[in-house]
PDB file of C-alpha atoms in Angstrom:
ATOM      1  CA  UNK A 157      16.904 -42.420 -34.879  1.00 48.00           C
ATOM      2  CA  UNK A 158      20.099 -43.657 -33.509  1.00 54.00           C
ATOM      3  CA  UNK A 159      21.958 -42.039 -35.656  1.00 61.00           C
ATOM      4  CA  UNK A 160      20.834 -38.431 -34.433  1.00 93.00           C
ATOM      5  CA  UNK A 161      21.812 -39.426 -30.429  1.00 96.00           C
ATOM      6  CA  UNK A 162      25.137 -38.274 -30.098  1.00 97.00           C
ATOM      7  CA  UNK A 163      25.327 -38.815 -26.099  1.00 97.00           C
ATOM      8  CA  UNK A 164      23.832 -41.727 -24.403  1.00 98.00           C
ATOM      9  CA  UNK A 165      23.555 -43.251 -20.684  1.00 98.00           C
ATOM     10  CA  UNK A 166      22.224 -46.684 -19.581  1.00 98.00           C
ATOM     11  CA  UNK A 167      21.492 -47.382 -16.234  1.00 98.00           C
ATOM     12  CA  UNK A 168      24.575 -44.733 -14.908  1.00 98.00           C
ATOM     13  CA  UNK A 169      24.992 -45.260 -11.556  1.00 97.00           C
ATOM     14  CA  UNK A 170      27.297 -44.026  -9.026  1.00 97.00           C
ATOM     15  CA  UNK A 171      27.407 -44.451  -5.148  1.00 96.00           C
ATOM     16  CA  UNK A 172      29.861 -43.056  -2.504  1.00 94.00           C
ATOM     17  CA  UNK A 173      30.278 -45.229   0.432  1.00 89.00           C
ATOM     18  CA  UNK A 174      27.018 -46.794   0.384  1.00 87.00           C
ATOM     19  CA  UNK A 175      24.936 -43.243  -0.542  1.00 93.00           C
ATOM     20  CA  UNK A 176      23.532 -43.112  -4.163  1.00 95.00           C
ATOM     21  CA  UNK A 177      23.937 -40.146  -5.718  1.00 96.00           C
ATOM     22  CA  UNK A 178      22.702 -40.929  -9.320  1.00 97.00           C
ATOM     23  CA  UNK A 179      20.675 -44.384  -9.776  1.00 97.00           C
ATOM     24  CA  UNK A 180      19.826 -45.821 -13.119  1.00 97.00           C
ATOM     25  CA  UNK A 181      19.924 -42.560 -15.953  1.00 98.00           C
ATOM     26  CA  UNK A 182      19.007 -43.078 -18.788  1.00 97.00           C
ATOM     27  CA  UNK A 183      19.654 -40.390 -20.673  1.00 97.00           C
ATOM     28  CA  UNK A 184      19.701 -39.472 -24.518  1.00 97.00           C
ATOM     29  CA  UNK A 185      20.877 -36.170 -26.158  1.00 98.00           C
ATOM     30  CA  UNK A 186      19.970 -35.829 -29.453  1.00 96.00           C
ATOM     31  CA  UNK A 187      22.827 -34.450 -31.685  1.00 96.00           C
ATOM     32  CA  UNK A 188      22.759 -30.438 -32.192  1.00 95.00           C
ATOM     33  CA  UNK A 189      20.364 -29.706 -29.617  1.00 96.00           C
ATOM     34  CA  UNK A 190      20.325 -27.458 -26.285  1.00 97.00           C
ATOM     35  CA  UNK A 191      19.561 -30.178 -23.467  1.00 98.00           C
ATOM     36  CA  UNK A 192      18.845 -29.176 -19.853  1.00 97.00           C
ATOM     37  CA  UNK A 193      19.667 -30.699 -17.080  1.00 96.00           C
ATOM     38  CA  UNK A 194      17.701 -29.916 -14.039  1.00 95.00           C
ATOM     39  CA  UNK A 195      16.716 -30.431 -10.379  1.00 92.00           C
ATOM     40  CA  UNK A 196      16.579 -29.829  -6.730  1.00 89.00           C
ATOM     41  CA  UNK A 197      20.048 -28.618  -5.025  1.00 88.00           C
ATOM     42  CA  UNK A 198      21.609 -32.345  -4.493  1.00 89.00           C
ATOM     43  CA  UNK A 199      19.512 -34.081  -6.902  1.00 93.00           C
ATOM     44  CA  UNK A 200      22.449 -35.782  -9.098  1.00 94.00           C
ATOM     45  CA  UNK A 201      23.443 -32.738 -11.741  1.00 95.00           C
ATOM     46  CA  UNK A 202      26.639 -32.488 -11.212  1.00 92.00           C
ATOM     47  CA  UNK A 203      27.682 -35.758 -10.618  1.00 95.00           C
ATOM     48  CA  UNK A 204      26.119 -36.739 -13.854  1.00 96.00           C
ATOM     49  CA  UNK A 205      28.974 -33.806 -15.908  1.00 93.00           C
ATOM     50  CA  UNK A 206      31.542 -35.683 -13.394  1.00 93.00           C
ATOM     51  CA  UNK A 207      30.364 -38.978 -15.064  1.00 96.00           C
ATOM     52  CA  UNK A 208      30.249 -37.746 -18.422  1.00 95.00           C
ATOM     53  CA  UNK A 209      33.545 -36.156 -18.450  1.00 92.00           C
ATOM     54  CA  UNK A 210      35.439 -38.850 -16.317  1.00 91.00           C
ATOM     55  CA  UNK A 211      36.041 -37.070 -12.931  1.00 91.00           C
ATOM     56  CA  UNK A 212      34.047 -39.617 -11.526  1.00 93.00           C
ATOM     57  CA  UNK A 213      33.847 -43.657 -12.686  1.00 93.00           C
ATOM     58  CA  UNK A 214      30.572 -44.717 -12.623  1.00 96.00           C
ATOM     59  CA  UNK A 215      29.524 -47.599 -10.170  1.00 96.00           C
ATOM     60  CA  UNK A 216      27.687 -49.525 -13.415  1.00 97.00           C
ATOM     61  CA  UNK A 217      26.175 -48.293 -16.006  1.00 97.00           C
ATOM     62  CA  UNK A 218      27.508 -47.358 -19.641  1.00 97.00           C
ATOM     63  CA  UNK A 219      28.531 -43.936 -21.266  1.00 98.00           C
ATOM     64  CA  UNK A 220      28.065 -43.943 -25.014  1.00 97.00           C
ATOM     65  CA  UNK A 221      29.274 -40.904 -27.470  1.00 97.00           C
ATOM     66  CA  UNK A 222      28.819 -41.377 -30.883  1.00 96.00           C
ATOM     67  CA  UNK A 223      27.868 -45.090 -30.562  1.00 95.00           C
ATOM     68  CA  UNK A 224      30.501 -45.625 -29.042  1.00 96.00           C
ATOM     69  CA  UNK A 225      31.738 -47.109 -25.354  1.00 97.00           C
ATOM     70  CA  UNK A 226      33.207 -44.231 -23.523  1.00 96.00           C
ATOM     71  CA  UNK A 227      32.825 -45.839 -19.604  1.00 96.00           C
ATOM     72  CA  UNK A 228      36.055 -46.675 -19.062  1.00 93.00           C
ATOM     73  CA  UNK A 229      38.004 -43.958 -20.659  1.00 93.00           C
ATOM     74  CA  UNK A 230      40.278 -41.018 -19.157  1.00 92.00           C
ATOM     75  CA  UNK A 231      39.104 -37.662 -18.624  1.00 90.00           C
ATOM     76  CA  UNK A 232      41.835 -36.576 -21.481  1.00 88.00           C
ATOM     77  CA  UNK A 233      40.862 -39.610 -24.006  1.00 91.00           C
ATOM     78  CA  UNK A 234      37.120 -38.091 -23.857  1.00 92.00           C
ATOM     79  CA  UNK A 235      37.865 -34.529 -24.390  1.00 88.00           C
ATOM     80  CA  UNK A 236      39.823 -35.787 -27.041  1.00 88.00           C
ATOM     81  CA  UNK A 237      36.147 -36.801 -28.401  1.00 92.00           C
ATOM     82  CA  UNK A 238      35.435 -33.622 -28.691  1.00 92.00           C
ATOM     83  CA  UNK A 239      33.048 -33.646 -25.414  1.00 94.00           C
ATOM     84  CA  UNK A 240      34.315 -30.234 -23.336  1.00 91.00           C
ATOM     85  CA  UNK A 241      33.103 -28.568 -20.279  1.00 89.00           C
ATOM     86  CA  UNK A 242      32.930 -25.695 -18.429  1.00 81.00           C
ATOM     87  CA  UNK A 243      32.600 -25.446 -14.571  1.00 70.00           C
ATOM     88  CA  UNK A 244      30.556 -23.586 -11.709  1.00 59.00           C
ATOM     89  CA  UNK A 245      33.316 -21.479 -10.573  1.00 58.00           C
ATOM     90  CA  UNK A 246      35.033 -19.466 -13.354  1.00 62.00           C
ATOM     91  CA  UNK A 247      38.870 -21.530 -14.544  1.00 70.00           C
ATOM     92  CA  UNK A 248      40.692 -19.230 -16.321  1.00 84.00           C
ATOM     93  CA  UNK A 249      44.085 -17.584 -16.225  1.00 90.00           C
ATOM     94  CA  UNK A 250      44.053 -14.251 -13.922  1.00 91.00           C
ATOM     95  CA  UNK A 251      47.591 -12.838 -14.680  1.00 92.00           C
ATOM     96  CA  UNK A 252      46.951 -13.303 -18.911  1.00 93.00           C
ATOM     97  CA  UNK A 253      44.959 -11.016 -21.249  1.00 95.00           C
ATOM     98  CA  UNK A 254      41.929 -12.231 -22.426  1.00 95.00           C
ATOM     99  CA  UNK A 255      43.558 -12.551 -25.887  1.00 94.00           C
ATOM    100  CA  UNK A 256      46.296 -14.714 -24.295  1.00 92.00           C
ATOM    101  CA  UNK A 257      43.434 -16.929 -22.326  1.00 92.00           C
ATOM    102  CA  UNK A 258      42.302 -17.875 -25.438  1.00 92.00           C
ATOM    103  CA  UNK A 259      45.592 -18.451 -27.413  1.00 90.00           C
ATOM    104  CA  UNK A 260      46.955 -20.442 -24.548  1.00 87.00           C
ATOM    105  CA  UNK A 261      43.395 -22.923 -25.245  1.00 87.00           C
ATOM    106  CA  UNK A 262      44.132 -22.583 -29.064  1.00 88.00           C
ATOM    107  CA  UNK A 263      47.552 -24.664 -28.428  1.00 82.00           C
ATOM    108  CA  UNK A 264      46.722 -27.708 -29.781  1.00 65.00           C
ATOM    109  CA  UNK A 265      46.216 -26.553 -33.357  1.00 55.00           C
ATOM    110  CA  UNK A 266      50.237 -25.957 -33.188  1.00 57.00           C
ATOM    111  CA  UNK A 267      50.528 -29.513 -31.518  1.00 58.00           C
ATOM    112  CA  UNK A 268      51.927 -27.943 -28.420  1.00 54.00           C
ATOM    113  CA  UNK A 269      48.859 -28.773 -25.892  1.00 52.00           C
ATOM    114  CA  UNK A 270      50.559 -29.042 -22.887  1.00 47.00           C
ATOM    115  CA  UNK A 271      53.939 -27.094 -23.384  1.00 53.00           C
ATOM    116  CA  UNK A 272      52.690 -24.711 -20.839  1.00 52.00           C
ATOM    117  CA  UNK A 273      56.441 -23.756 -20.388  1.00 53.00           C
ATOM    118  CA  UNK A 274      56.837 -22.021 -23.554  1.00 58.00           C
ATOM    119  CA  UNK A 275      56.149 -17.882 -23.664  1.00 58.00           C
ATOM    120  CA  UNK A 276      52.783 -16.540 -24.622  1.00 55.00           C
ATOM    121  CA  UNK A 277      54.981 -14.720 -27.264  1.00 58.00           C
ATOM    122  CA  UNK A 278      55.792 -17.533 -29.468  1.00 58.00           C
ATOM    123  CA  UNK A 279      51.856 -18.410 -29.830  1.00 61.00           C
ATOM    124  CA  UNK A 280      51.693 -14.824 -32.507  1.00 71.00           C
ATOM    125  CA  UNK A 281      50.348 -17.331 -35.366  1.00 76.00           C
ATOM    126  CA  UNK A 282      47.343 -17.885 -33.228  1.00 86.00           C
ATOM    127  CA  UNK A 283      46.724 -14.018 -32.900  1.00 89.00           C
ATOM    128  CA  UNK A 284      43.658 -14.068 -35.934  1.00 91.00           C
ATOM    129  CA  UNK A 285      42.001 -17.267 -34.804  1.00 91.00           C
ATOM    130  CA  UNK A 286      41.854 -15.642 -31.143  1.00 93.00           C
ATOM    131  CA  UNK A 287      40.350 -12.493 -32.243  1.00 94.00           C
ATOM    132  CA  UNK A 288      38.028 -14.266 -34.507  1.00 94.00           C
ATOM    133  CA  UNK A 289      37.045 -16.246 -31.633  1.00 93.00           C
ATOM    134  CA  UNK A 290      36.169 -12.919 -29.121  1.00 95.00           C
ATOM    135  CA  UNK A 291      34.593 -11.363 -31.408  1.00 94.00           C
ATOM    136  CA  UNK A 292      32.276 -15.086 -31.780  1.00 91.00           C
ATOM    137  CA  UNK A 293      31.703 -14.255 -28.131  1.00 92.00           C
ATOM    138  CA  UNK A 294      31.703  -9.967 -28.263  1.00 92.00           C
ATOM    139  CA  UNK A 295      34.665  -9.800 -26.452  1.00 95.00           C
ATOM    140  CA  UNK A 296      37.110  -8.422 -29.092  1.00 95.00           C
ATOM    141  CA  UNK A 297      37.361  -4.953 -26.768  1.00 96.00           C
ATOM    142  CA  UNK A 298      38.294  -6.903 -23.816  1.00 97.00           C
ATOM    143  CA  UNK A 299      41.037  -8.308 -25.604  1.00 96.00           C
ATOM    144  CA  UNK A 300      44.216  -6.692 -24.062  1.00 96.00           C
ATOM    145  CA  UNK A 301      42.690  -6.453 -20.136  1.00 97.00           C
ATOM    146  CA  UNK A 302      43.453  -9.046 -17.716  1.00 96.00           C
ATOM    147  CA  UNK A 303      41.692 -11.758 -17.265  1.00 95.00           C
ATOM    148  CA  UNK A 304      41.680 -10.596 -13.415  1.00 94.00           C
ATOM    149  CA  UNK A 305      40.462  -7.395 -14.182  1.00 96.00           C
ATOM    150  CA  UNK A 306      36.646  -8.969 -15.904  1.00 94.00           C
ATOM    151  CA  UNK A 307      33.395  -8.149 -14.838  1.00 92.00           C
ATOM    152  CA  UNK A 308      32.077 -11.352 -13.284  1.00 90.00           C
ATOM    153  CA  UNK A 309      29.735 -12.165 -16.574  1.00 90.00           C
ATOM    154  CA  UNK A 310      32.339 -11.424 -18.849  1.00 93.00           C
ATOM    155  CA  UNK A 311      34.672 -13.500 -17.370  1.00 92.00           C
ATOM    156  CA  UNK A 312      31.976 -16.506 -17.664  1.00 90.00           C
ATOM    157  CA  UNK A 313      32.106 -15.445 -21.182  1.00 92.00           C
ATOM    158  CA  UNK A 314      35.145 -16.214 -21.534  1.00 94.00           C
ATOM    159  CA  UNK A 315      35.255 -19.343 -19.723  1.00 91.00           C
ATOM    160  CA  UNK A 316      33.353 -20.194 -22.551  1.00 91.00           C
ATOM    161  CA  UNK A 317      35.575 -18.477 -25.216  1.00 91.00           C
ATOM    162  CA  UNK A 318      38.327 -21.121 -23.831  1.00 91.00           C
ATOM    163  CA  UNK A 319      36.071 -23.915 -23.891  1.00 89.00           C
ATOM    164  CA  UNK A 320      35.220 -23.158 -27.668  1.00 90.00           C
ATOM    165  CA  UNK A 321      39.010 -22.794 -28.546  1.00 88.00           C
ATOM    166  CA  UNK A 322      38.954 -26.417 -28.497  1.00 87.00           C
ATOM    167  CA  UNK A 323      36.235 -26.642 -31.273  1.00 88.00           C
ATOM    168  CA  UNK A 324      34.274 -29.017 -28.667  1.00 91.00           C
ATOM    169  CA  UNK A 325      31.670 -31.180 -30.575  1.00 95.00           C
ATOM    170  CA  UNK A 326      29.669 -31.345 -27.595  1.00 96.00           C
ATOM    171  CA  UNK A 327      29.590 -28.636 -24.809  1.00 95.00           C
ATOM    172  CA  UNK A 328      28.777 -29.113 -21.210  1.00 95.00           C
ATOM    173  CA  UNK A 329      27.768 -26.414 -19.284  1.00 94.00           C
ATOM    174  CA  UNK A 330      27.949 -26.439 -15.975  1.00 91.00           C
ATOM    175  CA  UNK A 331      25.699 -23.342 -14.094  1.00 91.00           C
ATOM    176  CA  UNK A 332      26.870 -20.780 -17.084  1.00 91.00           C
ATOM    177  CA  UNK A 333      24.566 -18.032 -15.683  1.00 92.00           C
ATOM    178  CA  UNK A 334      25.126 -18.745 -11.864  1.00 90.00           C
ATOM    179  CA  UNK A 335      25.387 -15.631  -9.967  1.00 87.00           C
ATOM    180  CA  UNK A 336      25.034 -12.942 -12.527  1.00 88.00           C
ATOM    181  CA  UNK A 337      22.761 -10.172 -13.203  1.00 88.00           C
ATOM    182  CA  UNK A 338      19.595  -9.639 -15.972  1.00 89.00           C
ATOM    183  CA  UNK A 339      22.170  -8.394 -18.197  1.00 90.00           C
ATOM    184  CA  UNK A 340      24.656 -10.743 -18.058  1.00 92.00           C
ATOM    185  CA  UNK A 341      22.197 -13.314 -18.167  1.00 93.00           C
ATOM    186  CA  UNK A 342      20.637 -12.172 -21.114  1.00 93.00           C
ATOM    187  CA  UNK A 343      24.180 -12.075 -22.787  1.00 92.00           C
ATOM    188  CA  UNK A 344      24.988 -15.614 -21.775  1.00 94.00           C
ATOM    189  CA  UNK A 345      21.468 -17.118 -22.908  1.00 95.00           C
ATOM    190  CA  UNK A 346      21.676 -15.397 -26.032  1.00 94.00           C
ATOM    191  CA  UNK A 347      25.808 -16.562 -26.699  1.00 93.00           C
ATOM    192  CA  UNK A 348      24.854 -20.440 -26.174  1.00 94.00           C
ATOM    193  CA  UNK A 349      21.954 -20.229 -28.057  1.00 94.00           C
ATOM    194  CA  UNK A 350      24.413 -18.607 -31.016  1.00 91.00           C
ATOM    195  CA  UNK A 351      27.385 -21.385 -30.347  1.00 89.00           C
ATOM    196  CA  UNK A 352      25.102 -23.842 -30.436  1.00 92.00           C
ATOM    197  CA  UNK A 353      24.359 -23.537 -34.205  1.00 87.00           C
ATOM    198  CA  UNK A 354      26.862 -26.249 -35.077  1.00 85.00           C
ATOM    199  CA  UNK A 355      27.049 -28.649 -31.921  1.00 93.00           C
ATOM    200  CA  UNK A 356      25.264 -30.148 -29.429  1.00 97.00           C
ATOM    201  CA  UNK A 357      25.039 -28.582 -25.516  1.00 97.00           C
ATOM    202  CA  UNK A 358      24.392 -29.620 -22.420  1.00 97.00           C
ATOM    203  CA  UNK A 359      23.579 -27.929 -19.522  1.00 96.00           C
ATOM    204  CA  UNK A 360      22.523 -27.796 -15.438  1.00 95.00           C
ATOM    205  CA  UNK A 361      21.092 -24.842 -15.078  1.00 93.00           C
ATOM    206  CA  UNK A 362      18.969 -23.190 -11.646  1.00 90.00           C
ATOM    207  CA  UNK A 363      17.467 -20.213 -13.986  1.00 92.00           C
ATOM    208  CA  UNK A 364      14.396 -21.435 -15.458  1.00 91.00           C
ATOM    209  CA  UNK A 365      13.975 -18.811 -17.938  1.00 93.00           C
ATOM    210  CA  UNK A 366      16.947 -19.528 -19.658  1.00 95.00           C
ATOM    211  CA  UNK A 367      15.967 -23.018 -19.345  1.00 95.00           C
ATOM    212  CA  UNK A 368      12.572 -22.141 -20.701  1.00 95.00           C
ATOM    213  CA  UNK A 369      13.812 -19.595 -23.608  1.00 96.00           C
ATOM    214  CA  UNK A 370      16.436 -22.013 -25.220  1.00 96.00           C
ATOM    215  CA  UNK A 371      16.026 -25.491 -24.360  1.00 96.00           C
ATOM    216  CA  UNK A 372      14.666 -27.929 -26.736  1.00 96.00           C
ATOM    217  CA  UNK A 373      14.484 -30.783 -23.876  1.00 97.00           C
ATOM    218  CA  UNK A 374      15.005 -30.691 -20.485  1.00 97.00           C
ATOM    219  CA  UNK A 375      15.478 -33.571 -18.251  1.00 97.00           C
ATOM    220  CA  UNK A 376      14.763 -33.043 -14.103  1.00 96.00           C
ATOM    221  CA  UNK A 377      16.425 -35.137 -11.929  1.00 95.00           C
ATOM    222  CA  UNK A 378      15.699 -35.698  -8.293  1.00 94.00           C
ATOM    223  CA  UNK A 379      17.164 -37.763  -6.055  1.00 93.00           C
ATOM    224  CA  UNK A 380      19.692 -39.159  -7.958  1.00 95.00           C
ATOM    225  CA  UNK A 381      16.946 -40.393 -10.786  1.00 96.00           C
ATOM    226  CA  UNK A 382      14.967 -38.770 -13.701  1.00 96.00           C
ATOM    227  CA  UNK A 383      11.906 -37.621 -12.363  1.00 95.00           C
ATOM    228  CA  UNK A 384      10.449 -35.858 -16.021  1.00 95.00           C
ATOM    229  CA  UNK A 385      11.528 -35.286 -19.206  1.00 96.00           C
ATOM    230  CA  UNK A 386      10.872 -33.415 -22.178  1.00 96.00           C
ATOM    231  CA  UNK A 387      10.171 -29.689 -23.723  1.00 95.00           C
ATOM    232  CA  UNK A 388       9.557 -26.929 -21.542  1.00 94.00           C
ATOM    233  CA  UNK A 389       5.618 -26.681 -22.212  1.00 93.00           C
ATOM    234  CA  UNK A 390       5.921 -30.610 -20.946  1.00 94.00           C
ATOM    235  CA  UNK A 391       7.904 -30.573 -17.985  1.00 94.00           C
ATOM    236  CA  UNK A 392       6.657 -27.247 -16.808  1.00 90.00           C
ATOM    237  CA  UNK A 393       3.046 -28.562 -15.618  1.00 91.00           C
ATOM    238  CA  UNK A 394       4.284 -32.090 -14.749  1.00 92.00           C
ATOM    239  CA  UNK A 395       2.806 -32.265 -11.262  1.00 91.00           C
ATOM    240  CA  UNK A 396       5.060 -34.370  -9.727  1.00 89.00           C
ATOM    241  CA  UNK A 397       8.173 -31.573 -11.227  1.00 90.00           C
ATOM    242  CA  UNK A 398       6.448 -28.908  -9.243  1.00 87.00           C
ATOM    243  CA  UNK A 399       6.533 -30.487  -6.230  1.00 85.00           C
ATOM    244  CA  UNK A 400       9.793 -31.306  -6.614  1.00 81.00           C
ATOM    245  CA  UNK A 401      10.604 -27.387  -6.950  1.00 74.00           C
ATOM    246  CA  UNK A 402       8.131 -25.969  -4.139  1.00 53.00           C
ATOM    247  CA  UNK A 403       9.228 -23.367  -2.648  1.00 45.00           C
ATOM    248  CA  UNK A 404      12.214 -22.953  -5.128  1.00 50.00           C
ATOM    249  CA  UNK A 405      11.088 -22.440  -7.944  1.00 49.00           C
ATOM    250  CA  UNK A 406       8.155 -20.479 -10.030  1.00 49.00           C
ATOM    251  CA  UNK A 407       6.869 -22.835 -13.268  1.00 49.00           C
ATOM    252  CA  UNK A 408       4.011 -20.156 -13.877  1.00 43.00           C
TER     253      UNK A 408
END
């Protein structure tokens, strides 16, 4: 059984100035599943991804990936890992194509990462694995327009091109459907569920049908601590989880 957790938390904790924002998670991910992380606005999510992905240090507590003792590492040593994430608000190059957005993420396999000085030009050998890579994601006839230029959800999408450039073992995504329409939505759900075949995701995410349609467990957080935890069918009729989302949310 310990073999198929590929992410792990005991007791994370973190506090700023003497206010708690996540107390004692313990959380387990099972390896290639879609996990959801859920809550109230200011209930711990995203200071849990800042934990996991070193933006924050925790307060106590351990990270483990793979069995192994991530705590104390930098942000860079753990994407090294293989554990990548996206973010609320869209991070990706404006002024470059959205073939160049993902060549520029494809570096590394050249063993240039961070020679950000070089021109786009010289990165031509990376030309099929970046078209491969939009079409993964149905962007292949965006491929010459500028990243600027996107439709909002199509620019998420290829947030999450970039992120899958660096052939992430685990993928964290943060709010990957936040502030888009059915559609786009729809297009999103569908592309995680599709990228997930061969790795492991997590995600915070307000839209509870996506939550509902793809998860295979979902953890709610309130308050800084786990509240519920488990499938959909579970967590959905957990009376103290609709409390928590009066008002909010709809679990019908």
């Amino acid at each position: 059984m310990t073999q198929d957790i590929i992410l792990e938390t005991k007791a994370l904790t973190k506090e700023f100035r003497g206010f708690v924002a996540v107390r004692n998670v313990d959380l387990k991910v099972r390896r290639g599943s879609i996990h959801a992380l859920i809550g109230p606005n200011g209930a711990g999510k995203t200071t849990v991804f800042n934990l996991l992905t070193k933006f924050h240090i925790p307060t106590q507590g351990r990270i483990l990936f793979n069995g192994v003792d991530i705590t104390q590492e930098r942000s860079s040593q753990t994407a090294r890992r293989g554990i990548v994430r996206s973010f609320q608000i869209s991070a990706v190059f404006p002024q470059l194509t959205v073939l160049e957005n993902v060549k520029v993420a494809l570096q590394r396999k050249l063993g240039v990462d961070y020679h950000f000085w070089r021109s786009i030009g010289t990165l031509g050998a990376l030309d099929t694995p970046a078209r491969a890579l939009l079409e993964q994601v149905a962007l292949e006839s965006f491929a010459s327009v500028l990243a600027a230029d996107l439709p909002y959800g199509r620019k998420r999408t290829l947030e999450i091109a970039t992120t899958l450039a660096l052939d992430p073992e685990m993928l964290l995504l943060d709010e990957p459907t936040q502030g888009m329409g059915h559609e786009d939505v729809d297009r999103i759900k569908d592309l995680i569920k599709t990228v997930s075949a061969n790795r492991t995701i997590l995600m915070v995410e307000h839209n509870m049908k996506v939550v509902a349609d793809i998860s295979d467990t979902i953890t709610v957080l309130q308050r800084g601590e786990i509240l519920a935890e488990g499938p959909y069918a579970t967590v959905s009729v957990d009376p103290a989880v609709r409390e928590a989302y009066m008002g909010t949310e709809d679990y019908a």
